[in-house]
Structures are given as C-alpha cells and as structure tokens.
XYZ file of C-alpha atoms in Angstrom:
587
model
C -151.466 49.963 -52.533
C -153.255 51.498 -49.130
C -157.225 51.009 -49.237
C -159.920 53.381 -48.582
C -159.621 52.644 -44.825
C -156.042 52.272 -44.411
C -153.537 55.280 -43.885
C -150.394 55.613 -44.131
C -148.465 58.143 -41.915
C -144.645 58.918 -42.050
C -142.725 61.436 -39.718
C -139.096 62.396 -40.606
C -136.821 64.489 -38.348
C -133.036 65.674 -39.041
C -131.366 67.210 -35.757
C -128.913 70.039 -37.537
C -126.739 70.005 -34.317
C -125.425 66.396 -34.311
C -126.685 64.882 -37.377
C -129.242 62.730 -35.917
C -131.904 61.369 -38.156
C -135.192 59.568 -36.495
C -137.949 58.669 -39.037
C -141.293 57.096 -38.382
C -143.684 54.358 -40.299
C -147.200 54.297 -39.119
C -149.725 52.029 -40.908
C -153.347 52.714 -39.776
C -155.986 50.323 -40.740
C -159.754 50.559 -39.968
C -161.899 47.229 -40.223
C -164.803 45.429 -38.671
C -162.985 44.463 -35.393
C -161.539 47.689 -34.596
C -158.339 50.446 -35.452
C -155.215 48.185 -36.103
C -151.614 50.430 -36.037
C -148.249 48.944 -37.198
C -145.435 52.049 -36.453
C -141.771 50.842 -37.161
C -139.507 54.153 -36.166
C -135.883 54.233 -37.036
C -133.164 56.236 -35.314
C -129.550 56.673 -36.148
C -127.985 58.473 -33.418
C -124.080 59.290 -33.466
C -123.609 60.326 -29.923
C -125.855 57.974 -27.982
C -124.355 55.326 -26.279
C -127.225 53.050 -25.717
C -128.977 53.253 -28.763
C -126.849 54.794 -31.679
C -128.450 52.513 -34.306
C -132.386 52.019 -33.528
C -135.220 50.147 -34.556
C -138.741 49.917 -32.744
C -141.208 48.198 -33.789
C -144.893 48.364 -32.422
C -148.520 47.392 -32.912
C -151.510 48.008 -31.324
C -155.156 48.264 -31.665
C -157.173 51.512 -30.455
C -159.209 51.328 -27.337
C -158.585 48.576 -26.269
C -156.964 47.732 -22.549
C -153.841 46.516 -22.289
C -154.084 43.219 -21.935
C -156.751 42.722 -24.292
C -154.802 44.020 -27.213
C -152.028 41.652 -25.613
C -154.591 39.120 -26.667
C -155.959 40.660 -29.931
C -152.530 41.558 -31.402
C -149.725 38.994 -32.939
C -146.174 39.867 -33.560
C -146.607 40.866 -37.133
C -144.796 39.249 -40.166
C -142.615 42.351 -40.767
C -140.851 41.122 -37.127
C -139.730 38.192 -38.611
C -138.469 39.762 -41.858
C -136.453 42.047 -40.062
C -134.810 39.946 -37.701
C -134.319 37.380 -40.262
C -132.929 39.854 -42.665
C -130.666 42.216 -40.496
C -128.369 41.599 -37.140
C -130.484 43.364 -34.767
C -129.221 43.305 -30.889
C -130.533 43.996 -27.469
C -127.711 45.442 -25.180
C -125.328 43.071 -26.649
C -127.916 39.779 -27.196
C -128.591 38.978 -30.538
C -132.780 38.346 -31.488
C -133.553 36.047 -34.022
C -136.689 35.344 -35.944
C -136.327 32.079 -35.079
C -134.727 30.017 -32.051
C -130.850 29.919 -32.306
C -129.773 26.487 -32.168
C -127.118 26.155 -29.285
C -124.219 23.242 -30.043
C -121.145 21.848 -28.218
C -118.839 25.317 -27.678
C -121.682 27.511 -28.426
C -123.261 28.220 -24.677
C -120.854 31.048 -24.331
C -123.147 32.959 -26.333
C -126.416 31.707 -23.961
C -124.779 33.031 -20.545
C -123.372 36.157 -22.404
C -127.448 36.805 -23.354
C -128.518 35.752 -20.215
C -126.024 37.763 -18.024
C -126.620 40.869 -20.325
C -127.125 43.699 -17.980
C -128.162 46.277 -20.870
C -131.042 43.646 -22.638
C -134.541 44.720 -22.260
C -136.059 41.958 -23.719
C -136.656 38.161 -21.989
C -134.225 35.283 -22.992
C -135.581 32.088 -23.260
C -133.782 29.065 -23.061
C -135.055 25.232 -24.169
C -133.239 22.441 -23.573
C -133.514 19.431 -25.419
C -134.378 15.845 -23.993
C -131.749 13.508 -26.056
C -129.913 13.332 -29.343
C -132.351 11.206 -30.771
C -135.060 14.206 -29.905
C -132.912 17.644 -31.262
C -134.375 17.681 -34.229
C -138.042 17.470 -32.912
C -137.240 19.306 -29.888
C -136.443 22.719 -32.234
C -139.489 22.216 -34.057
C -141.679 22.600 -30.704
C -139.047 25.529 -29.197
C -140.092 27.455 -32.644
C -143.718 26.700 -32.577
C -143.657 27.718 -28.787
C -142.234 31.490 -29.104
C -143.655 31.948 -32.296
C -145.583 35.085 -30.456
C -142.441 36.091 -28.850
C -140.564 37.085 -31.975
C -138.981 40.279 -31.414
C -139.975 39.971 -27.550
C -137.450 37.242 -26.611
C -134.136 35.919 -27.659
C -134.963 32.017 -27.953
C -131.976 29.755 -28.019
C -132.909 26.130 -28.695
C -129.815 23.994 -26.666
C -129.072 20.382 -28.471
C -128.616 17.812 -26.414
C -124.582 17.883 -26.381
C -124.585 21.507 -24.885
C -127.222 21.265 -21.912
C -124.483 20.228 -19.622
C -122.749 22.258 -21.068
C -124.275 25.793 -20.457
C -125.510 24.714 -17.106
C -121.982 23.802 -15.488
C -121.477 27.494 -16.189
C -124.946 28.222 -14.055
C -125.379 28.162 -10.682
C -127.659 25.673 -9.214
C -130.978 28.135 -9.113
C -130.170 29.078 -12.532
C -129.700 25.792 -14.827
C -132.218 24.861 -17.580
C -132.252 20.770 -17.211
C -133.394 18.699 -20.214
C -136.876 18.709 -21.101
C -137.862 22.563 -19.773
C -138.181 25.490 -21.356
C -136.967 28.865 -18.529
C -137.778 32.284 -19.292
C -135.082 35.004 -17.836
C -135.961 38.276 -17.345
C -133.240 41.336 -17.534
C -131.680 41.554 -14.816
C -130.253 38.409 -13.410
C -127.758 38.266 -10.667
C -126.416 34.980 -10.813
C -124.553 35.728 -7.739
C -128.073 35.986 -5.467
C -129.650 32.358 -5.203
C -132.777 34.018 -4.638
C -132.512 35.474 -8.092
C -133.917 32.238 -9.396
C -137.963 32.417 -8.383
C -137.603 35.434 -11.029
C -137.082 33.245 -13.637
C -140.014 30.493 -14.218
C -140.335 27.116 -16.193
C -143.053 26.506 -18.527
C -144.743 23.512 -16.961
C -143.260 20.211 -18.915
C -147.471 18.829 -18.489
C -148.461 21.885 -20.263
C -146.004 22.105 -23.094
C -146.917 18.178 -23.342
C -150.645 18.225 -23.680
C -150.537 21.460 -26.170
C -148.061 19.483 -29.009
C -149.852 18.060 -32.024
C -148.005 16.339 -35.215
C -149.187 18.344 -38.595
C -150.664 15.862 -40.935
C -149.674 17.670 -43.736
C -146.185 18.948 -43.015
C -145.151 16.001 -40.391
C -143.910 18.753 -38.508
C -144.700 19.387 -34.954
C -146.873 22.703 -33.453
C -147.660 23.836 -30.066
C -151.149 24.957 -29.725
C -152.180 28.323 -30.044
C -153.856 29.234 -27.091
C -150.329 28.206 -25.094
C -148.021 30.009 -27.282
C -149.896 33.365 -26.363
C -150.027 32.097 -22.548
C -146.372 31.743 -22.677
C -145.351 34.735 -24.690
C -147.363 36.920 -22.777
C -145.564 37.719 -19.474
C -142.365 38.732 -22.069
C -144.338 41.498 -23.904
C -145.708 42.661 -21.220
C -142.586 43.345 -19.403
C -141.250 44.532 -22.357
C -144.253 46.763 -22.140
C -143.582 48.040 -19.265
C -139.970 48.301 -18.934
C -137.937 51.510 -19.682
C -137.044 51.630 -22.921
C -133.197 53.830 -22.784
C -133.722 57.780 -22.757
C -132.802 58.321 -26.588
C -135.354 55.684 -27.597
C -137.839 57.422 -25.252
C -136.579 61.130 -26.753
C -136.588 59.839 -30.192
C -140.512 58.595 -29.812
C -141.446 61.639 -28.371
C -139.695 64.088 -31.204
C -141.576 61.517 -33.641
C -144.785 61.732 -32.097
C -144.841 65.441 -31.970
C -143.687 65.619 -35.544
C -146.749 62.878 -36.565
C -148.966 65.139 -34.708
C -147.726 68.102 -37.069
C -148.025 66.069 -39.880
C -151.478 65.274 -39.139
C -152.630 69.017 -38.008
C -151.214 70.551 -41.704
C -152.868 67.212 -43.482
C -156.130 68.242 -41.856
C -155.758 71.940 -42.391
C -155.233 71.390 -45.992
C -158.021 69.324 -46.587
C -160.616 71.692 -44.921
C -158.901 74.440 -47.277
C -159.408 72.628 -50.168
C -163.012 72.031 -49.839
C -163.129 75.930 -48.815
C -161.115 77.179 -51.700
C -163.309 77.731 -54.965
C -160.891 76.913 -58.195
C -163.224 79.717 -60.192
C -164.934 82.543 -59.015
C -168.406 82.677 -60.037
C -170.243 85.988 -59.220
C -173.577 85.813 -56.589
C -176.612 86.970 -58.461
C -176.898 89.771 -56.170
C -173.604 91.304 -56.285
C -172.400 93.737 -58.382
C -169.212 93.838 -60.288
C -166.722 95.216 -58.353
C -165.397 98.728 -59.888
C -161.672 99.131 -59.618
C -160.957 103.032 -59.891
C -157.749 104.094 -60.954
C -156.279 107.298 -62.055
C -155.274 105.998 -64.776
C -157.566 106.505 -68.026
C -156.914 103.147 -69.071
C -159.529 100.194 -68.072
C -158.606 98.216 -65.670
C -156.979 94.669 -67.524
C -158.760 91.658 -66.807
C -156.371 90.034 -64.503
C -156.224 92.984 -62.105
C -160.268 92.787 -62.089
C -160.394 88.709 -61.374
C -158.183 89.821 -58.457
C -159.770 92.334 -57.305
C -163.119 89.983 -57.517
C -161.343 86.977 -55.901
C -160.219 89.149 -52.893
C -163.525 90.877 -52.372
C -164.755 87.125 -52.210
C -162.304 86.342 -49.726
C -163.102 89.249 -47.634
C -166.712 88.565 -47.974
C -166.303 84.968 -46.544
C -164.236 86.008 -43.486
C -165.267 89.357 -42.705
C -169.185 89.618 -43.383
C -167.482 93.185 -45.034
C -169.378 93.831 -48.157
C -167.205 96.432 -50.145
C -163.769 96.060 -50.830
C -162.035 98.524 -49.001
C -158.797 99.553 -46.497
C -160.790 98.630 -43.887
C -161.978 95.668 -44.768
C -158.325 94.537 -45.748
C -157.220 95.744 -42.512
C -159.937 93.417 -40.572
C -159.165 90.498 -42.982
C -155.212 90.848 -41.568
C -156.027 90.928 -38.071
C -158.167 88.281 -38.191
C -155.253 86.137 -39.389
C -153.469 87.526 -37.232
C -155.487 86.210 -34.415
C -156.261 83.185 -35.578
C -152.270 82.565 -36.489
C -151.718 82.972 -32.685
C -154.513 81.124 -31.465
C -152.596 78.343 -33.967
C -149.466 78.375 -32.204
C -150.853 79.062 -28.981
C -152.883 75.770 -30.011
C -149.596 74.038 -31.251
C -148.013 74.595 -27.319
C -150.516 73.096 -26.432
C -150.611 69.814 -27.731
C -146.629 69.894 -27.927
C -146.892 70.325 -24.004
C -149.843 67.707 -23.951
C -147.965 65.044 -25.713
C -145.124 65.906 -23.176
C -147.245 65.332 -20.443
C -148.304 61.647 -21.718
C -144.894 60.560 -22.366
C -143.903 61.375 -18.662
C -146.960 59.835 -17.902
C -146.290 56.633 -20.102
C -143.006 56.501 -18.074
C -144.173 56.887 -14.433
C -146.584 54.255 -15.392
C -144.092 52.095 -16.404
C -141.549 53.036 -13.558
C -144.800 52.134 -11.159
C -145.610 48.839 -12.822
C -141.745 47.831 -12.684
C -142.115 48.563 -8.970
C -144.788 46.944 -8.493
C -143.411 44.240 -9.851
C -140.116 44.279 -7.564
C -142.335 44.809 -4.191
C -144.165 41.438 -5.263
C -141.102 39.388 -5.736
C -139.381 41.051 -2.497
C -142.896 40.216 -1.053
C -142.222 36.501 -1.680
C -138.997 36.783 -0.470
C -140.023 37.940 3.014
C -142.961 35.149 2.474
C -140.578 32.292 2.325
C -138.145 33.778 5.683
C -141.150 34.065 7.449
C -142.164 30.849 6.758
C -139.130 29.423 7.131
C -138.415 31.230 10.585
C -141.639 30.510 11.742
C -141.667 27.222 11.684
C -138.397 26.860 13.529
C -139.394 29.175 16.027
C -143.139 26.643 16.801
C -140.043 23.906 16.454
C -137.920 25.177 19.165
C -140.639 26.535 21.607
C -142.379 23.066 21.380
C -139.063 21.329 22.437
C -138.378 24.072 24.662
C -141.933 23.200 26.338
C -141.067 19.584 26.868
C -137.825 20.085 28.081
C -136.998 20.582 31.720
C -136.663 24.453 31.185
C -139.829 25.479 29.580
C -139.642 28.940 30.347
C -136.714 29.664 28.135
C -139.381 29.987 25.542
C -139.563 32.972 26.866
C -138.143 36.114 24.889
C -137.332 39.584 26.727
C -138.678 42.517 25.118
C -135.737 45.088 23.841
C -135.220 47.884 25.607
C -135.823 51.376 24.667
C -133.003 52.509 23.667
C -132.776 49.146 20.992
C -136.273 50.264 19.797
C -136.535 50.628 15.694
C -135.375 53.721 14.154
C -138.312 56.038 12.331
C -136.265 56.730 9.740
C -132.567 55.745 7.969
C -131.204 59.299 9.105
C -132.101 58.672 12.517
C -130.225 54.873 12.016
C -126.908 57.229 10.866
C -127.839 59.842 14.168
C -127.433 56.428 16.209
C -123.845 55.174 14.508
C -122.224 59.004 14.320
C -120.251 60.472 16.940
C -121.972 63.780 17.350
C -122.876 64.368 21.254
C -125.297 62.571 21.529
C -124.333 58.905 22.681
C -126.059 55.558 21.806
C -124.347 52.450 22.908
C -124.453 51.501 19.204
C -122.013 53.866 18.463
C -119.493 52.261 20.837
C -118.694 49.635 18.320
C -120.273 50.549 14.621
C -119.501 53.843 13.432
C -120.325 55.911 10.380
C -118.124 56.852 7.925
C -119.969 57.666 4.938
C -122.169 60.708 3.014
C -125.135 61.883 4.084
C -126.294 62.523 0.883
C -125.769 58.694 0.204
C -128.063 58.316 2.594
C -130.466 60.728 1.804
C -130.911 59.616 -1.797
C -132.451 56.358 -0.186
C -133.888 58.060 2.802
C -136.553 59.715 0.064
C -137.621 56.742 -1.149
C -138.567 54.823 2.224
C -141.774 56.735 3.744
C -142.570 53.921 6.018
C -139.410 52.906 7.306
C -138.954 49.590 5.327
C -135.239 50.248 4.947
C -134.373 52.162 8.273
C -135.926 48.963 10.186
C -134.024 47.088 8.092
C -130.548 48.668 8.562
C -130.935 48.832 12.197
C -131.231 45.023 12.806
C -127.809 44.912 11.022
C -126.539 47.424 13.266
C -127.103 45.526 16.155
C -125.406 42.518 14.166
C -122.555 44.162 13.325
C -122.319 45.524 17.538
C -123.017 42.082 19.080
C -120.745 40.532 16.384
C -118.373 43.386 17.920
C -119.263 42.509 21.271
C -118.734 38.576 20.630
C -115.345 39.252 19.244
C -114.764 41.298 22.140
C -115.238 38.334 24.338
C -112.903 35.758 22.202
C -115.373 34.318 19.595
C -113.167 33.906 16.687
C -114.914 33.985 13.772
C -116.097 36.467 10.806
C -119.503 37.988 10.561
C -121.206 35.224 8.471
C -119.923 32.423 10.836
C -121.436 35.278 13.612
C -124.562 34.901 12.371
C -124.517 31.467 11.322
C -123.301 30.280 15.001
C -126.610 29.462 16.828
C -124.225 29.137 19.750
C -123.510 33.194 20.369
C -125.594 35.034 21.752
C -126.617 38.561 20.078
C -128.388 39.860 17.686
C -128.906 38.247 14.035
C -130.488 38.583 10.243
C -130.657 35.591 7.985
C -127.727 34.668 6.018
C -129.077 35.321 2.684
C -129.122 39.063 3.579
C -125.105 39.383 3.730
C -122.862 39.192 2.054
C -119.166 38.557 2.992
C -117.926 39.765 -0.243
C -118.318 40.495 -3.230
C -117.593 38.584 -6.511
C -114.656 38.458 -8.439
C -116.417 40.003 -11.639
C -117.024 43.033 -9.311
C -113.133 42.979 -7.552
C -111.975 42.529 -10.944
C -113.123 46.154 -12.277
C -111.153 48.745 -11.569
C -114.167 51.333 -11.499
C -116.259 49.004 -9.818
C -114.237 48.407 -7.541
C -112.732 51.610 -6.620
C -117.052 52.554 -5.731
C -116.128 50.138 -2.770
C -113.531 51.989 -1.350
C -114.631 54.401 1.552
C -113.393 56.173 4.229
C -111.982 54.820 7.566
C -110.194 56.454 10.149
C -105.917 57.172 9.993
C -106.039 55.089 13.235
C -107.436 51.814 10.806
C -105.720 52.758 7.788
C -103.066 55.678 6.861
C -104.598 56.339 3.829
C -107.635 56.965 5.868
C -110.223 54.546 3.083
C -110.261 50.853 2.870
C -112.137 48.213 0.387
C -115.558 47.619 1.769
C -116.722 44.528 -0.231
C -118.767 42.849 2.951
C -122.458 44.089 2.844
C -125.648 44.013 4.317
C -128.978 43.625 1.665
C -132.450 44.684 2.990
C -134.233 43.692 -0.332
C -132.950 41.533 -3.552
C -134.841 43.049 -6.081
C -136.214 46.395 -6.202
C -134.899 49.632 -7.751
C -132.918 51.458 -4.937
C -131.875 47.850 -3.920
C -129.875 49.597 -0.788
C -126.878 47.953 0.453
C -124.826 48.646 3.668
C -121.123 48.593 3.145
C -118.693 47.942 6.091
C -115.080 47.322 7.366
C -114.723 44.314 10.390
C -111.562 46.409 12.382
C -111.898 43.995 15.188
C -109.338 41.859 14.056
C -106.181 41.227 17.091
C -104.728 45.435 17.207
C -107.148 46.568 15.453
C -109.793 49.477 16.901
C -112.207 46.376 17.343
C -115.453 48.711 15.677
C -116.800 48.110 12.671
C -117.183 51.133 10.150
C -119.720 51.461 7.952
C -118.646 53.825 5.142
C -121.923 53.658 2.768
C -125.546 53.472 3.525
C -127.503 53.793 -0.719
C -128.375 52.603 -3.400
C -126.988 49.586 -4.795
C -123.534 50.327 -6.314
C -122.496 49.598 -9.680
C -122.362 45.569 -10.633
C -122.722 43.305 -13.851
C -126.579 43.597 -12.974
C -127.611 47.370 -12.208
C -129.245 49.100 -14.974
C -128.636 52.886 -15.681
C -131.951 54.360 -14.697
C-alpha cells in the first residue's frame, strides 16, 4: 500500500503497426532527504534486433548531480530479485544477482562475456588465491560488487580455472590470482594497448577493507570500497548508449507518463471545480425556461437549464442564459482546446529535445572518455621516444661524430597536410604531381574519406595519415634499392633509412576471427589496378591505426605491390572509419 507521499505512476503503450508493447513502472517517493524514483520499463519488441525482449531498470533521486546521486543511490533490492528470478542478458552475457562461480571447463563462458561486442555493461572478473581459499574468496567477490548488481556481470574464478581462462588471454589481458579486473565493453584483445582500459582493484585496498562478521562468520568488504569500486561501472553505464529501440522505447514512455500526468492533473483541478449539487446564489433569480408549450417545464429540464446557466456564469461573466452566451461558452473551449494541444506539441517537442540532449551528452562524455585514454597512449610513445632520442643524442655527443645529432628539417613539399583530403590530393593521380604519388597511390572513395574528414577539425588524423604515407614511400623506396623485407620489419629495421611510425600503430594483418568472416572480410577487399590484379580488387588486411580507441577509430588499408614483377607502389584502397570487427559497436 503507497503512502501519502509516495506515487505510483504507470505508462502503457501498444504500437498497432507491429505489435509492440512498452509499459512503464515509476515509484515516486518524497521523504526527509529528498525525491527518491524507482522506474522499471518493459519492452517486448518483435522486430528489433538488439533489444526484442527489454527490461530497464533505474533509480534516481531529484536534484541532485550526477555523481552525488551515484553516491546517495544503491542498486535497489528489486535488481536482485529480478536477476535472481529471470535469465536476463546483455548482448549475449548473462547478469547475475550474484557472482557466477567459474570451474574447470567453465571459462568459455568468461571470454565469451568478456569478448562480447554487443554488452553495455562492465564484466568483472575475480580470481581466487588457492583451493584452500575458493570458498572465502566468493564470499569477498559478492560482498565487493554488491553495488554493482545489475551494472556488472561478476564471475568469481575457483582456483582450478584461473589458468585456465587466462591461457585463453593475451598477456595484457589475464586476471592472475589474488586480483579482481574490471573490463569495459569493448575489448580488442588483439590491441596490447587495449589493456590500460581495463584496471585492477588494488590487492592493498581490497585487503585493508575485509572484516570477518561475528555473527554470520562470513566475510564483508567495507562499504565505503564497494561504492568506490562499483562506481566507475554505473557511471559508464550511465553514460553509454543504450541501443536505439531502448532509447525510442524511453522516449514513447516518457511522453506517454507526461500524458498521464497532464489528464491526472486536469482531473483533479476539475473535480475541486465541479459542484456535485447546484445550490442557487442568494441574488439570482430562478432561471425561467419559456416554451411554447403550455405545459411547465419538468424538473429535470429546469436543473439543466440551472446547471448550465451556472456553467456559463463561471466561464463567461454572461449573466442570462442565452444564444449568445452559449455561443461564447463554445469558443472559449474552443480556444482553450487549441491552446491544449498547441501546449501538448510543446512539451512532446520539449521532451524530444532532452532525449537528443541526454544522448549528445552521453556521445560527448564517451568521447571524452576515448580522447583521455588515446591521450595516454600518445603519453607513454612520447615518453618512450623521448627518452631514446636524450639516449642516442648523448652517445651521439660522446662519440667521434657529434654532429650527427643533428636532424635536417623536411622540406616543403614533405610539410604536414591541413587536412585528410588534401593527404588523398597528395596520393591521387590528378595533374598535379607530388613525389608521394610516385610510389603510394589511392584507390579508394572519397566519401570514405570524407565521413572521417568531418570529424577531424584540427588535423589530428590528416597529420597522422601522412607520416604513414611517407612510410609506406620510403618503405617503397627501400625495396626499390634491395631491402628485402615487409613493412613491419621496414619500420622495425633501425638500419634503413626513411621515414617511420611506431610499431604499435600497424598492423600487418589482420586476425583470423576477422579473415574468417565472410562479410568481414569481403569489407577488406578494395580496388587495385588490372595491371596488379585482373579482377582489378585485392584483400587489404595490412593497416595503418592513428588512434586505438576512439569512435571513428580510422584505419588506413593498403596493398605492398612491390614484391619481384610487381608495379613496386603501394595502393591504398581505404582511408575511414574503422571497418567492421568482433569489437566495433553499431553506433
């Protein structure tokens, strides 16, 4: 039973076209600490292919910031009983209202959730110290994400399975005994650097915040840490885009709850308006119904005839029942039925406008996020490459040819591109000569191009491109002159001379997941001329990455033709956004 200061709010909405029912739960509950909202909206959804089954549950308090109602609010109780009580999934990762316990043969199912390309929430993965410890160690993993329910999948790894699970990880990606990882969507266990997005809970921490319950024997992790840890999950979750039908479906809800609550209000200020009787002013006469009929009026006609006069009264300021007065009465309904749905447009527009606004802000906080990790990325190569540089112009000073510290400046003509169409203008035979174009040539679409061209105002990517351009021309060049090997060994060989990136941003291939899909694949295929291939395309797996993580995430696709009879160029038949892996997310 709801309280005086709790509501209870429900929105239902039945799509005629393809059957699609959405329905929303909103509790509102008004105490001393503030306005506390629980919403759980449901969505079954026939032709969706993200979503067709949906649940959503949120909670929030009003007015507060973000991160204090972070702070305020707890996963609530219902979370549990859901996810305890149906199989609920995330992309194809199962959540739990508890950790899943992880045995011998089982990690197949903790790389399938971690590798999950379509999972929006975090998967967290604790792996046990010792046999001797499982039993104690799944008593802390629960404690730990107990403010992650719904947030996370947790998988709680026995002893027997830690080697397990990470023989099927790559080095940057394994979970040793003892720590407790958080992954965020996304991985690519193909990119080392993939790994500084996915942190450890500090072993000291988790340590000093475990306490034995005197009462239950059982062992807790201590509050303050278990909202610490859960709280870089919801807020990604927060801020990540949620698929369009779940966005569509909250927005048809909230419009409808916003209806809902217009006609609840509306009635109740026409309730306290309407009078059930009619009682006549003091001052008023009765009112006289003629008819030309001899007969009295009947007493029913006459209370109507009173109770419209009233109505009249109260709207109109008329004082006499008349055509006119009805007349006034209708277009004053009239108008104020308009100004309604005029009203009504309005706020449907309005509520529009926030939901595109709740998604750029999202979109931007993703972003954010990206430009921060690809921040630290550049960090550590500049780091790195600094220090080698001070290395080699120290020994360089003390050796008997200092001056070969020296470094030419580029020539003009070398001189970064403004722009990734002017990088394409360089590489495309179209009158106007650059030496570039003597060895790499474009082979690609513009529009490619252009779709990444929009989203680089500063010449981040164009830069970027260009450098690889001259890699791919001295590599040319260097193959020209006998050097024998492939690109990577190019720019691995401190002994040729040329132009060169770090390694980490190419790649030679790509993996066998990707060769292995036909559609995937076939996105890698681009054109080359009849003189390299007959069929006049050829599989460009090798590529060139100017960022790891962001949302474009460009890539530069090329075929090495410089093998013995070949044209000895290399084409480059796709400059955009990153193509289709087990990674990329539908945006």
């Amino acid at each position: 039973m709801l309280g005086e200061q709790a509501t209870l709010l429900v929105a239902h909405h039945v799509d005629s076209r393809d059957t699609s029912v959405r329905r929303s739960y909103s509790f509102i509950e008004r105490n001393a600490v503030g306005v506390w909202t629980v919403s759980l909206l449901a969505a079954s959804l026939p032709n969706s292919r993200e979503a067709p089954q949906t649940l959503v549950l949120e909670v929030g308090v009003e007015g507060a910031p973000r991160d204090a109602a972070l702070d305020k609010v707890a996963p609530p109780t219902l979370a549990k009983q859901l996810l305890d009580g149906i199989s609920a999934h995330d992309g194809v990762t199962r959540l739990h209202g508890s950790p899943a316990v992880i045995r011998s043969g089982d990690s197949d199912t903790v790389l399938e959730a971690i590798r999950d390309a379509r999972r929006h929430a975090t998967v967290i993965v604790a792996s046990s110290i010792d046999a001797t410890t499982d039993s104690t160690w799944h008593q802390i993993a629960d404690s730990l994400t107990t403010q992650a329910i719904g947030n996370a999948a947790v998988f709680s790894i026995c002893a027997e399975a830690v080697d397990e699970l990470n023989s099927q990880l790559p080095a940057t990606h394994q979970v040793h005994r003892g720590h407790v990882r958080t992954f965020a969507p996304g991985v690519d266990l193909d990119d080392p650097r993939d790994g500084l997005r996915h942190r450890f809970l500090n072993p000291g921490s988790l340590e000093r915040s475990i306490t034995k319950d005197s009462r239950s024997g059982k062992f807790r992790v201590a509050n303050h840490l278990q909202k610490a840890f859960a709280l870089p999950s919801r807020r990604r979750l927060l801020e990540l885009d949620l698929p369009a039908d779940v966005r569509r479906t909250q927005e048809i809800l909230k419009k409808e709850e916003l209806r809902v609550l217009r006609t609840a209000t509306a009635s109740a200020a026409v309730s306290t308006i309407a009078s059930p009787t009619i009682k006549e002013r003091a001052d008023e006469a009765p009112v006289e119904i003629q008819s030309e009929s001899k007969a009295p009026p009947s007493p029913l006609l006459k209370s109507i005839a009173e109770r419209t006069l009233r109505i009249v009264r109260r709207w109109t300021n008329a004082e006499d029942l008349t055509v006119d007065s009805l007349e006034g009465l209708d277009r004053q309904v009239g108008h104020i039925t308009a100004e309604l749905s005029a009203a009504e447009s309005q706020l449907d527009e309005a509520a529009s406008k926030e939901s595109r606004l709740v998604d750029e802000t999202a979109e931007l906080r993703a972003r954010v996020e990206e430009l921060e990790l690809e921040l630290r990325y550049t960090f550590d190569e500049s780091v790195k490459h600094e220090r080698e540089a001070t290395v080699l112009r120290q020994r360089l000073a003390r050796s008997a040819k200092p001056e070969d510290a020296f470094v030419d400046q580029l020539e003009d003509v070398w001189k970064d591109p403004e722009s990734v169409l002017d990088v394409i203008d360089r590489i495309t035979p179209n009158g106007k000569v650059h030496p570039a174009a003597s060895r790499v040539v474009f082979t690609g679409t513009i529009s490619d191009v252009e779709a990444i061209h929009d989203r680089d105002p500063f010449g981040r990517y164009a830069v970027a491109f260009w450098q690889y351009v001259r890699v791919l021309h001295d590599y040319a060049k260097a193959r020209e002159m006998g050097f024998e090997g492939n690109v990577h060994m190019y720019i691995t060989d401190d002994s040729q001379d040329g132009a060169k990136c770090s390694p980490d941003r190419h790649a030679g291939r790509e993996s066998d997941t990707v060769l292995n899909n036909a559609s995937w694949r076939a996105e890698r295929v681009r054109p080359v001329p009849t003189s390299v291939d007959p069929d006049g395309q050829a599989l460009m797996d090798a590529h060139f990455k100017p960022t790891h993580r962001d949302q474009v995430a460009p890539r530069l696709h090329y075929y090495d033709d410089t093998v013995a009879g070949g044209t000895g160029k290399i084409y480059v038949g796709y400059i955009g956004r990153h193509l289709t892996n087990g990674s990329t997310r539908n945006t």
